[in-house]
Coordinates of C-alpha atoms in Angstrom, one line a residue:
Chain H
M77 CA 0.2 33.8 29.4
K78 CA -3.4 33.9 28.3
F79 CA -4.0 31.6 25.3
P80 CA -6.6 32.2 22.7
L81 CA -8.0 28.7 23.4
T82 CA -9.2 27.6 26.8
L83 CA -9.1 24.2 28.5
A84 CA -12.9 24.1 27.9
D85 CA -12.5 24.9 24.2
I86 CA -10.3 21.8 23.8
Q87 CA -12.7 19.6 25.9
S88 CA -15.6 20.8 23.8
A89 CA -13.7 20.0 20.6
H90 CA -13.1 16.5 21.9
Q91 CA -16.8 16.0 22.7
R92 CA -17.8 17.4 19.3
I93 CA -15.6 15.2 17.2
S94 CA -15.4 12.0 19.3
P95 CA -18.5 10.3 17.7
F96 CA -16.8 10.7 14.3
I97 CA -13.2 9.8 14.9
H98 CA -11.3 6.7 16.1
R99 CA -9.9 6.8 19.7
T100 CA -6.6 5.6 18.4
P101 CA -4.5 3.1 20.4
V102 CA -1.4 3.9 22.4
M103 CA 1.2 1.3 21.5
T104 CA 4.4 0.4 23.2
S105 CA 7.3 -1.8 22.1
E106 CA 9.9 -3.2 24.4
L107 CA 12.3 -3.5 21.5
V108 CA 11.9 0.1 20.3
S109 CA 12.1 1.5 23.9
E110 CA 15.3 -0.5 24.4
I111 CA 16.8 0.9 21.2
A112 CA 15.8 4.4 22.2
G113 CA 16.9 4.1 25.8
C114 CA 13.7 5.5 27.2
E115 CA 10.1 4.3 27.7
L116 CA 8.1 5.2 24.6
F117 CA 4.3 5.6 24.3
F118 CA 3.1 5.9 20.7
K119 CA -0.2 7.6 20.0
C120 CA -1.1 5.9 16.7
E121 CA -2.8 8.5 14.6
N122 CA -1.7 6.5 11.5
F123 CA -4.8 4.4 12.5
Q124 CA -7.0 7.5 12.5
K125 CA -9.7 8.0 9.9
I126 CA -8.1 9.2 6.6
G127 CA -4.8 7.7 8.0
A128 CA -3.8 10.9 9.8
F129 CA -4.5 13.2 12.8
K130 CA -5.8 15.9 10.3
A131 CA -9.2 14.3 10.6
R132 CA -9.5 15.8 14.0
G133 CA -8.9 19.4 13.1
G134 CA -10.9 19.2 9.9
L135 CA -13.9 17.8 11.7
N136 CA -13.7 20.3 14.5
A137 CA -13.5 23.2 12.1
V138 CA -16.4 22.1 10.0
L139 CA -18.6 21.1 12.9
S140 CA -17.9 24.4 14.7
L141 CA -19.3 26.5 11.9
P142 CA -22.8 28.0 12.7
E143 CA -25.5 25.9 11.1
E144 CA -26.4 28.5 8.4
Q145 CA -22.8 29.2 7.4
R146 CA -22.1 25.5 7.2
Q147 CA -24.8 24.9 4.7
S148 CA -22.9 26.9 2.1
G149 CA -20.1 24.5 2.4
V150 CA -16.4 24.6 3.0
V151 CA -13.4 25.2 0.8
T152 CA -9.7 24.6 1.1
H153 CA -6.6 24.0 -0.9
S154 CA -4.3 21.1 -0.2
S155 CA -2.6 18.3 -1.9
G156 CA -2.4 16.1 1.1
N157 CA -4.1 14.9 4.3
H158 CA -6.0 18.2 5.0
A159 CA -7.9 17.8 1.7
Q160 CA -9.1 14.4 2.7
A161 CA -9.9 15.6 6.2
I162 CA -12.1 18.4 5.0
A163 CA -13.8 16.2 2.4
M164 CA -14.6 13.6 5.0
A165 CA -15.7 16.2 7.6
A166 CA -18.0 17.8 5.1
K167 CA -19.5 14.5 4.1
M168 CA -20.2 13.7 7.8
A169 CA -21.8 17.1 8.3
G170 CA -23.8 16.7 5.1
V171 CA -22.5 19.9 3.5
P172 CA -20.6 20.6 0.2
A173 CA -16.8 20.5 0.1
Y174 CA -14.8 22.3 -2.5
I175 CA -11.2 21.2 -2.6
V176 CA -8.6 22.9 -4.7
M177 CA -5.8 20.5 -5.6
P178 CA -2.7 21.1 -7.7
E179 CA -3.0 19.1 -10.9
T180 CA 0.2 17.4 -10.0
A181 CA -1.2 15.9 -6.8
P182 CA -0.7 12.1 -6.6
E183 CA -3.6 10.1 -8.1
I184 CA -4.2 8.3 -4.9
K185 CA -4.9 11.6 -3.0
K186 CA -7.2 12.8 -5.8
K187 CA -9.1 9.5 -5.5
G188 CA -9.2 9.7 -1.8
V189 CA -10.8 13.2 -1.8
A190 CA -13.2 12.2 -4.6
S191 CA -14.4 9.2 -2.7
Y192 CA -15.9 11.5 0.0
G193 CA -18.0 13.2 -2.7
A194 CA -16.0 16.4 -2.6
Q195 CA -15.9 18.7 -5.7
I196 CA -12.3 19.0 -6.8
T197 CA -11.0 22.0 -8.8
F198 CA -7.5 21.6 -10.2
C199 CA -5.1 24.4 -10.2
K200 CA -1.5 25.1 -11.1
P201 CA 1.0 23.8 -8.6
T202 CA 1.9 27.2 -7.2
Q203 CA 0.8 28.9 -3.9
Q204 CA -0.6 31.8 -5.9
S205 CA -2.8 29.6 -8.1
R206 CA -4.0 27.7 -5.1
E207 CA -5.1 30.7 -3.2
E208 CA -6.7 32.5 -6.2
T209 CA -8.7 29.4 -7.2
A210 CA -9.9 28.9 -3.6
A211 CA -10.8 32.6 -3.3
N212 CA -12.8 32.4 -6.6
I213 CA -14.8 29.4 -5.3
Q214 CA -15.4 31.1 -2.0
Q215 CA -16.9 34.1 -3.8
E216 CA -19.0 32.1 -6.1
T217 CA -20.4 29.6 -3.5
G218 CA -20.2 31.5 -0.2
A219 CA -18.3 28.5 1.2
T220 CA -16.1 29.1 4.3
F221 CA -12.3 28.8 3.8
I222 CA -10.7 26.4 6.3
S223 CA -6.9 26.7 6.7
P224 CA -5.0 23.5 7.2
Y225 CA -3.4 24.7 10.4
N226 CA -3.5 28.5 11.0
D227 CA -7.0 28.3 12.5
Y228 CA -8.1 28.0 16.2
D229 CA -10.8 25.4 15.5
V230 CA -8.3 23.3 13.6
I231 CA -5.7 23.7 16.5
A232 CA -8.4 22.7 19.1
G233 CA -9.2 19.6 17.0
Q234 CA -5.5 18.5 16.6
A235 CA -5.1 19.1 20.4
T236 CA -7.4 16.2 21.1
A237 CA -4.7 13.7 20.0
S238 CA -2.5 14.8 22.9
L239 CA -5.5 15.0 25.2
E240 CA -6.2 11.3 24.7
L241 CA -2.6 10.4 25.1
Y242 CA -2.4 12.3 28.5
D243 CA -5.7 10.7 29.5
E244 CA -4.4 7.2 28.9
V245 CA -0.7 7.5 30.0
E246 CA 0.1 9.2 33.2
N247 CA 3.3 10.9 34.3
L248 CA 4.9 11.5 30.9
D249 CA 8.2 13.3 31.3
A250 CA 8.2 14.4 27.7
L251 CA 5.9 14.6 24.7
I252 CA 7.2 15.0 21.2
T253 CA 5.4 15.8 17.9
P254 CA 6.5 16.4 14.3
V255 CA 6.2 20.1 13.4
G256 CA 5.2 21.5 10.0
G257 CA 2.5 24.1 9.8
G258 CA 2.2 23.8 13.6
G259 CA -1.4 22.7 14.2
L260 CA -0.5 19.5 15.9
T261 CA 2.3 21.1 17.9
A262 CA 0.2 24.1 19.0
G263 CA -2.5 21.7 20.1
A264 CA 0.0 19.6 22.1
A265 CA 1.4 22.8 23.6
L266 CA -2.1 23.9 24.9
V267 CA -2.9 20.5 26.2
T268 CA 0.5 20.2 27.9
H269 CA 0.0 23.6 29.5
Y270 CA -3.5 22.9 30.8
F271 CA -3.4 19.2 31.6
S272 CA 0.2 18.1 32.2
P273 CA 2.4 21.2 32.9
K274 CA 5.3 19.1 34.2
T275 CA 5.7 17.4 30.9
K276 CA 8.3 18.9 28.6
L277 CA 7.2 19.4 25.1
Y278 CA 9.5 18.9 22.1
A279 CA 9.2 18.8 18.4
G280 CA 11.1 17.1 15.6
E281 CA 11.6 19.1 12.4
P282 CA 13.2 18.1 9.1
D283 CA 16.6 19.8 8.6
G284 CA 15.4 20.8 5.1
A285 CA 12.3 22.7 6.4
K286 CA 13.5 24.2 9.6
D287 CA 11.4 27.3 9.8
T288 CA 10.2 26.6 13.3
Y289 CA 13.7 26.0 14.6
V290 CA 14.9 29.2 13.1
S291 CA 11.8 31.2 14.1
L292 CA 12.3 30.1 17.7
Q293 CA 15.9 31.2 17.6
N294 CA 14.9 34.6 16.1
G295 CA 11.9 35.0 18.3
T296 CA 9.9 35.8 15.2
L297 CA 8.3 33.9 12.4
T298 CA 11.0 33.3 9.8
P299 CA 10.0 31.3 6.8
V300 CA 12.8 29.3 4.9
E301 CA 13.0 29.4 1.2
S302 CA 12.2 26.2 -0.9
P303 CA 11.7 23.8 2.0
S304 CA 12.6 20.2 1.0
S305 CA 12.4 16.9 2.8
I306 CA 11.1 13.4 2.4
A307 CA 8.7 14.3 5.2
D308 CA 6.3 15.8 2.8
G309 CA 3.7 16.6 5.4
L310 CA 6.0 19.0 7.2
L311 CA 6.9 21.4 4.4
A312 CA 4.3 24.0 5.2
T313 CA 5.5 27.2 6.9
M314 CA 4.5 27.7 10.5
G315 CA 1.4 29.7 11.0
D316 CA 1.4 32.8 13.2
K317 CA -1.4 31.7 15.4
N318 CA 0.4 28.4 16.0
F319 CA 3.8 30.1 16.6
D320 CA 2.4 32.4 19.3
I321 CA 1.2 29.4 21.2
I322 CA 4.1 27.0 20.6
K323 CA 6.8 29.5 21.5
E324 CA 5.4 29.9 25.1
V325 CA 5.5 26.2 25.9
I326 CA 8.0 24.3 23.8
E327 CA 11.3 23.1 25.3
A328 CA 13.3 22.6 22.1
V329 CA 13.0 21.7 18.4
F330 CA 15.3 19.0 17.2
L331 CA 16.4 19.0 13.5
V332 CA 16.8 15.7 11.7
T333 CA 18.1 14.8 8.3
D334 CA 16.3 12.8 5.7
P335 CA 18.5 9.7 6.0
K336 CA 17.7 9.6 9.8
I337 CA 14.0 10.0 9.0
V338 CA 14.1 7.1 6.6
G339 CA 16.1 5.0 9.1
A340 CA 13.6 5.7 11.9
M341 CA 10.6 5.0 9.7
R342 CA 12.1 1.6 8.7
M343 CA 12.9 0.7 12.3
I344 CA 9.3 1.4 13.3
W345 CA 8.0 -0.7 10.3
E346 CA 10.3 -3.6 11.1
R347 CA 10.0 -3.6 14.9
M348 CA 6.4 -2.6 15.4
K349 CA 4.8 -3.9 12.2
I350 CA 2.9 -0.7 11.7
I351 CA 3.0 1.7 8.7
I352 CA 4.0 5.3 9.4
E353 CA 4.7 8.0 6.9
P354 CA 8.0 9.9 6.8
S355 CA 6.5 12.9 8.7
A356 CA 5.5 10.6 11.6
A357 CA 9.1 9.2 11.8
V358 CA 10.5 12.6 12.4
P359 CA 10.0 12.7 16.2
V360 CA 11.3 9.1 16.4
A361 CA 14.4 10.1 14.6
A362 CA 14.8 13.1 16.9
I363 CA 14.7 10.9 19.9
L364 CA 17.3 8.5 18.5
D365 CA 19.5 11.5 17.6
N366 CA 19.2 13.0 21.1
K367 CA 19.3 10.1 23.4
A368 CA 20.8 11.9 26.4
T369 CA 17.8 14.3 26.6
F370 CA 15.3 11.4 26.8
E371 CA 17.4 8.8 28.7
G372 CA 15.3 6.7 31.1
K373 CA 12.3 9.0 30.7
R374 CA 8.6 8.3 29.9
V375 CA 8.1 9.8 26.5
G376 CA 4.9 10.2 24.5
V377 CA 5.2 10.3 20.7
I378 CA 2.5 11.4 18.3
L379 CA 2.7 9.1 15.2
S380 CA 1.0 11.6 13.0
G381 CA 0.0 9.5 10.0
G382 CA 0.5 6.5 7.8
N383 CA -0.3 7.6 4.3
V384 CA 2.6 6.3 2.2
D385 CA 2.7 5.5 -1.5
L386 CA 3.8 1.8 -1.4
A387 CA 5.1 2.1 -5.0
K388 CA 7.6 4.7 -4.0
L389 CA 9.2 3.5 -0.8
P390 CA 12.6 4.9 0.2
F391 CA 13.9 1.5 1.0
Chain A
M265 CA -14.7 -37.6 18.0
K266 CA -12.1 -37.8 20.9
F267 CA -9.3 -35.4 20.3
P268 CA -5.7 -35.9 21.6
L269 CA -5.9 -32.5 23.3
T270 CA -8.6 -31.6 25.8
L271 CA -10.2 -28.3 26.5
A272 CA -8.2 -28.2 29.7
D273 CA -4.9 -28.8 27.8
I274 CA -5.5 -25.7 25.8
Q275 CA -6.5 -23.6 28.8
S276 CA -3.3 -24.8 30.6
A277 CA -1.2 -23.9 27.6
H278 CA -2.7 -20.4 27.7
Q279 CA -2.0 -20.0 31.5
R280 CA 1.5 -21.3 30.9
I281 CA 2.5 -18.9 28.1
S282 CA 0.4 -15.8 29.0
P283 CA 3.1 -14.2 31.1
F284 CA 5.6 -14.3 28.3
I285 CA 3.5 -13.4 25.2
H286 CA 1.5 -10.4 24.1
R287 CA -2.2 -10.5 24.3
T288 CA -2.4 -9.2 20.7
P289 CA -5.2 -6.8 19.8
V290 CA -8.2 -7.6 17.7
M291 CA -8.5 -4.9 15.0
T292 CA -11.4 -3.9 12.8
S293 CA -11.6 -1.7 9.8
E294 CA -14.8 -0.3 8.4
L295 CA -13.1 0.2 5.0
V296 CA -11.9 -3.4 4.7
S297 CA -15.1 -4.9 6.0
E298 CA -16.9 -2.9 3.3
I299 CA -14.6 -4.1 0.6
A300 CA -15.0 -7.7 1.8
G301 CA -18.8 -7.5 2.3
C302 CA -18.7 -9.0 5.8
E303 CA -17.7 -7.9 9.3
L304 CA -14.0 -8.8 9.8
F305 CA -12.2 -9.2 13.1
F306 CA -8.5 -9.4 12.7
K307 CA -6.4 -11.2 15.4
C308 CA -3.1 -9.4 15.0
E309 CA -0.4 -12.0 15.6
N310 CA 1.9 -9.8 13.5
F311 CA 2.2 -7.8 16.7
Q312 CA 3.1 -11.0 18.7
K313 CA 6.6 -11.4 20.1
I314 CA 9.0 -12.4 17.2
G315 CA 6.4 -11.0 14.9
A316 CA 4.3 -14.2 14.5
F317 CA 2.0 -16.6 16.3
K318 CA 4.8 -19.2 16.4
A319 CA 6.0 -17.6 19.7
R320 CA 3.0 -19.3 21.3
G321 CA 3.7 -22.9 20.2
G322 CA 7.4 -22.6 20.8
L323 CA 6.9 -21.3 24.3
N324 CA 4.3 -23.9 25.2
A325 CA 6.5 -26.8 23.9
V326 CA 9.6 -25.6 25.8
L327 CA 7.8 -24.8 29.0
S328 CA 5.9 -28.1 28.9
L329 CA 9.2 -30.1 29.1
P330 CA 9.9 -31.7 32.5
E331 CA 12.4 -29.6 34.4
E332 CA 15.3 -32.1 34.1
Q333 CA 14.8 -32.7 30.4
R334 CA 14.5 -29.0 29.7
Q335 CA 18.0 -28.4 31.2
S336 CA 19.6 -30.3 28.4
G337 CA 18.1 -27.8 26.0
V338 CA 16.1 -27.9 22.8
V339 CA 16.9 -28.3 19.2
T340 CA 15.1 -27.6 16.0
H341 CA 15.7 -26.9 12.3
S342 CA 14.0 -24.0 10.6
S343 CA 14.8 -21.1 8.4
G344 CA 11.9 -19.0 9.6
N345 CA 9.7 -18.0 12.5
H346 CA 9.8 -21.3 14.3
A347 CA 13.6 -20.9 14.8
Q348 CA 13.1 -17.5 16.4
A349 CA 10.2 -18.9 18.5
I350 CA 12.3 -21.7 19.9
A351 CA 15.3 -19.4 20.5
M352 CA 13.2 -16.9 22.4
A353 CA 11.4 -19.6 24.4
A354 CA 14.7 -21.2 25.4
K355 CA 16.0 -17.9 26.5
M356 CA 13.0 -17.2 28.6
A357 CA 13.2 -20.7 30.2
G358 CA 16.9 -20.2 30.7
V359 CA 17.9 -23.3 28.8
P360 CA 20.2 -23.8 25.7
A361 CA 18.7 -23.7 22.2
Y362 CA 20.4 -25.3 19.2
I363 CA 19.0 -24.1 16.0
V364 CA 19.9 -25.7 12.6
M365 CA 19.5 -23.2 9.8
P366 CA 20.2 -23.6 6.1
E367 CA 23.3 -21.5 5.2
T368 CA 21.1 -19.8 2.6
A369 CA 18.7 -18.4 5.2
P370 CA 18.2 -14.6 5.1
E371 CA 20.7 -12.6 7.2
I372 CA 17.9 -11.0 9.1
K373 CA 16.6 -14.3 10.3
K374 CA 20.1 -15.5 11.3
K375 CA 20.5 -12.3 13.3
G376 CA 17.1 -12.6 14.9
V377 CA 17.9 -16.1 16.2
A378 CA 21.4 -15.1 17.3
S379 CA 20.0 -12.2 19.2
Y380 CA 18.3 -14.6 21.6
G381 CA 21.6 -16.3 22.4
A382 CA 20.8 -19.5 20.5
Q383 CA 23.6 -21.6 19.1
I384 CA 23.2 -21.8 15.4
T385 CA 24.6 -24.6 13.3
F386 CA 24.4 -24.1 9.5
C387 CA 23.6 -26.9 7.2
K388 CA 23.0 -27.4 3.5
P389 CA 19.6 -26.2 2.2
T390 CA 18.1 -29.7 2.0
Q391 CA 15.6 -31.5 4.2
Q392 CA 18.0 -34.3 4.6
S393 CA 20.9 -32.1 5.7
R394 CA 18.6 -30.3 8.2
E395 CA 17.4 -33.5 9.8
E396 CA 20.8 -35.2 10.0
T397 CA 22.4 -32.1 11.5
A398 CA 19.6 -31.8 14.1
A399 CA 19.8 -35.5 14.9
N400 CA 23.6 -35.2 15.5
I401 CA 23.1 -32.3 17.8
Q402 CA 20.4 -34.2 19.6
Q403 CA 22.7 -37.1 20.2
E404 CA 25.6 -35.0 21.3
T405 CA 23.8 -32.7 23.7
G406 CA 20.7 -34.7 24.8
A407 CA 18.6 -31.7 23.7
T408 CA 14.9 -32.4 22.9
F409 CA 13.8 -31.9 19.3
I410 CA 10.8 -29.7 18.9
S411 CA 8.9 -29.9 15.6
P412 CA 7.6 -26.7 14.1
Y413 CA 4.0 -28.0 13.9
N414 CA 3.6 -31.8 14.2
D415 CA 3.6 -31.7 18.0
Y416 CA 0.7 -31.6 20.4
D417 CA 2.3 -29.0 22.7
V418 CA 3.0 -26.8 19.8
I419 CA -0.6 -27.2 18.6
A420 CA -1.9 -26.4 22.1
G421 CA 0.2 -23.2 22.1
Q422 CA -1.0 -22.1 18.6
A423 CA -4.6 -22.7 19.7
T424 CA -4.3 -19.9 22.2
A425 CA -4.5 -17.3 19.4
S426 CA -8.0 -18.5 18.5
L427 CA -8.9 -18.9 22.2
E428 CA -8.2 -15.2 22.8
L429 CA -10.1 -14.2 19.7
Y430 CA -13.2 -16.1 20.7
D431 CA -12.9 -14.7 24.2
E432 CA -12.9 -11.2 22.9
V433 CA -15.4 -11.4 20.0
E434 CA -18.6 -13.2 20.5
N435 CA -20.8 -14.9 17.9
L436 CA -18.4 -15.3 15.1
D437 CA -20.1 -17.0 12.2
A438 CA -16.7 -18.0 10.7
L439 CA -13.0 -18.2 11.5
I440 CA -10.3 -18.4 8.9
T441 CA -6.6 -19.1 9.2
P442 CA -3.8 -19.6 6.8
V443 CA -2.7 -23.2 6.5
G444 CA 0.8 -24.6 6.0
G445 CA 2.2 -27.2 8.4
G446 CA -1.1 -27.1 10.2
G447 CA -0.3 -26.1 13.7
L448 CA -2.3 -22.9 13.7
T449 CA -5.3 -24.5 11.9
A450 CA -5.3 -27.6 14.1
G451 CA -5.3 -25.3 17.2
A452 CA -8.1 -23.2 15.7
A453 CA -10.1 -26.5 15.0
L454 CA -9.8 -27.6 18.6
V455 CA -10.7 -24.3 20.0
T456 CA -13.7 -24.0 17.7
H457 CA -14.8 -27.5 18.6
Y458 CA -14.6 -26.8 22.4
F459 CA -15.5 -23.2 22.7
S460 CA -17.5 -22.1 19.6
P461 CA -18.9 -25.2 17.8
K462 CA -21.4 -23.1 15.8
T463 CA -18.6 -21.2 14.2
K464 CA -17.5 -22.5 10.8
L465 CA -13.8 -23.0 10.4
Y466 CA -12.1 -22.3 7.0
A467 CA -8.5 -22.1 5.9
G468 CA -6.7 -20.2 3.0
E469 CA -4.0 -22.1 1.3
P470 CA -1.6 -21.0 -1.6
D471 CA -2.5 -22.6 -4.9
G472 CA 1.2 -23.5 -5.2
A473 CA 1.3 -25.5 -2.0
K474 CA -2.1 -27.1 -1.8
D475 CA -1.4 -30.3 0.1
T476 CA -4.1 -29.6 2.7
Y477 CA -6.7 -29.0 0.0
V478 CA -5.7 -32.2 -1.8
S479 CA -5.4 -34.2 1.3
L480 CA -8.9 -33.3 2.4
Q481 CA -10.2 -34.3 -1.0
N482 CA -8.4 -37.7 -0.8
G483 CA -9.2 -38.2 2.8
T484 CA -5.5 -39.0 3.4
L485 CA -2.3 -37.0 3.7
T486 CA -1.1 -36.2 0.2
P487 CA 2.1 -34.1 0.0
V488 CA 2.6 -32.0 -3.1
E489 CA 5.9 -32.0 -4.9
S490 CA 8.1 -28.8 -4.9
P491 CA 5.6 -26.4 -3.2
S492 CA 6.1 -22.9 -4.2
S493 CA 4.4 -19.6 -3.3
I494 CA 5.2 -16.1 -2.2
A495 CA 3.6 -17.1 1.2
D496 CA 6.9 -18.6 2.4
G497 CA 5.5 -19.5 5.8
L498 CA 3.0 -22.0 4.2
L499 CA 5.3 -24.2 2.2
A500 CA 5.6 -26.9 4.8
T501 CA 3.7 -30.2 4.3
M502 CA 0.8 -30.8 6.7
G503 CA 1.7 -32.9 9.7
D504 CA -0.3 -36.1 10.4
K505 CA -1.2 -35.1 14.0
N506 CA -2.5 -31.8 12.6
F507 CA -4.4 -33.4 9.7
D508 CA -6.2 -35.8 12.0
I509 CA -7.6 -32.9 14.0
I510 CA -8.3 -30.5 11.1
K511 CA -10.2 -32.9 8.9
E512 CA -12.8 -33.5 11.7
V513 CA -13.7 -29.8 12.0
I514 CA -12.9 -27.8 8.9
E515 CA -15.6 -26.6 6.6
A516 CA -13.5 -25.9 3.5
V517 CA -10.0 -24.9 2.3
F518 CA -9.9 -22.1 -0.2
L519 CA -7.0 -21.9 -2.7
V520 CA -5.5 -18.6 -3.7
T521 CA -3.0 -17.6 -6.3
D522 CA 0.1 -15.5 -5.5
P523 CA -1.2 -12.3 -7.3
K524 CA -4.3 -12.4 -5.1
I525 CA -2.1 -12.9 -2.0
V526 CA 0.0 -9.9 -3.0
G527 CA -3.2 -7.8 -3.7
A528 CA -4.7 -8.7 -0.3
M529 CA -1.4 -7.9 1.5
R530 CA -1.2 -4.5 -0.2
M531 CA -4.8 -3.8 0.6
I532 CA -4.3 -4.5 4.3
W533 CA -1.1 -2.4 4.4
E534 CA -2.8 0.6 2.7
R535 CA -6.2 0.5 4.4
M536 CA -5.2 -0.7 7.9
K537 CA -1.6 0.7 8.1
I538 CA -0.3 -2.5 9.5
I539 CA 2.4 -4.8 8.2
I540 CA 1.5 -8.4 7.5
E541 CA 3.6 -11.0 5.7
P542 CA 2.3 -12.8 2.6
S543 CA 1.3 -15.9 4.6
A544 CA -1.0 -13.7 6.7
A545 CA -2.6 -12.2 3.6
V546 CA -3.7 -15.7 2.4
P547 CA -7.0 -15.9 4.5
V548 CA -7.8 -12.3 3.5
A549 CA -7.3 -13.2 -0.2
A550 CA -9.5 -16.3 0.3
I551 CA -12.3 -14.1 1.7
L552 CA -12.1 -11.6 -1.1
D553 CA -12.1 -14.5 -3.6
N554 CA -15.2 -16.2 -2.0
K555 CA -17.4 -13.3 -1.1
A556 CA -20.7 -15.3 -1.3
T557 CA -19.6 -17.6 1.4
F558 CA -18.9 -14.8 3.9
E559 CA -21.5 -12.2 2.9
G560 CA -22.9 -10.3 5.8
K561 CA -21.2 -12.7 8.3
R562 CA -19.1 -12.0 11.4
V563 CA -15.7 -13.4 10.4
G564 CA -12.5 -13.8 12.5
V565 CA -9.2 -13.8 10.7
I566 CA -5.9 -14.8 12.2
L567 CA -3.2 -12.5 10.8
S568 CA -0.4 -14.9 11.4
G569 CA 2.7 -12.7 11.2
G570 CA 4.4 -9.6 10.0
N571 CA 7.9 -10.6 9.2
V572 CA 8.7 -9.2 5.8
D573 CA 12.0 -8.2 4.2
L574 CA 11.4 -4.6 3.4
A575 CA 14.1 -4.6 0.8
K576 CA 12.3 -7.3 -1.2
L577 CA 8.7 -6.2 -1.3
P578 CA 6.4 -7.6 -4.1
F579 CA 5.1 -4.1 -4.9

């Protein structure tokens, strides 16, 4: 299989973004490993800038634009972490950012994006309105549209989280990520292929948004209608660029229910004293739900983010 | 001033307990430092075994007992982190632990103590009942009573948290701890005196439990009646051994109200994605409330613990 991104592409992305991101710690917990029945290594992207791995992909995409193109700015639509990632990346690169957000987005996210000096345009909370509004801005300003996940520069950026984990922890038997749009998982797939081919790659996916699971069964991209889960970062539909990479490498996708996601999230909060968002708890729930697969193994887990509204906790 | 604990005593305590505790990380956060107007270095004892610095003092006290005495076991009364610390230390030393807990103690704390195999005796939720029950056990079993803070071996153990912080971060202008019974602060005072005498030592104390503040003003131990604060780890009355050490070194004690404690706790959760208990938020609240004192300085903060009942959050 020849992948559209090379080993060197990923290393370049890492060099490009390293001055601007945190090298997040890999944490372990005897207690949690005991509960899971395997040795867990948590890559803590909840401690990443903007509180999520998305800072990596956003930065790599913005910094990879040719100088002249970059000056016209970047545009995206997102109600979540990608919006903040692009706003932050544009600020660091000194170029304008135009962010389309649904008017229903949480106040805290709007404030977060505004704090980086991005120009926010509100739209109706539909996919159509988002895309039209972004397209209009693109035409008016000449800004470059950056997809939250279906973009090779974004994938290369997200890949650096797995790269750092493999660099720090040797001989992982397995690596597991949450999967939504697929940027993080596609990045993990490439890094596993190039740097640690003996490691088995898994993903955890919410039962209420199981398009990756179904797509892998069908061998073709199969969106699900009205995805719904407490893991709000994983509702996006898998991108085709991501899917083509993931399907070549991944061992299995495990589906988990919302109650199990909440239980795993609470367990990590209580035992490890760190804050992870529901999406980040999905791979943890998948491990707890499939203990036989991971028994006695050395398992890397990407804790994808920690952005939680403390006023609306599920416990 | 000649202190009852020498530099060598503290170094010995560190050697004694190091194989059994976590060397907790020192975390920084650009965002939080910016908010505070100074450069903050957080010693994360919320990541310590049992979720609090108390593991240090408990272990040092148990491991410092002569072999023969140790075999008869240890006894203490506590509804909180000290109970778990002694239970864990006794388990590690392979000796019996007898823990007196008020029958009203939270289920999670009872379970925590029981999980280390300690023998729990329930008593009425009064100081008198606690002390009598512990004294009875002491007489029956020959176990050694270990005070939660008014004990030199406990103080030497707690001191190791500050020792590691000074070892890792040079040239701190200030160090601030929460203060309750005084073990952590007395330990910090000794370490500051011996290892970093130019550093100014401060403490944060809840306004509703301000016995240390009042005692320093009066120059003599002055308990307050019915202490009350959301910082439930800081309600104990300062011990005389601790006070005699602290009063020689400390620069000032800052009082903070419960709403400010909750605000500081929430800010740390949101910005740093780590879980700290209200007591640990007290020094943070003190800094935010006294910005002029710390402006532009390099400030060490002991985040004392992370044991919070997630079902009863104040936000």
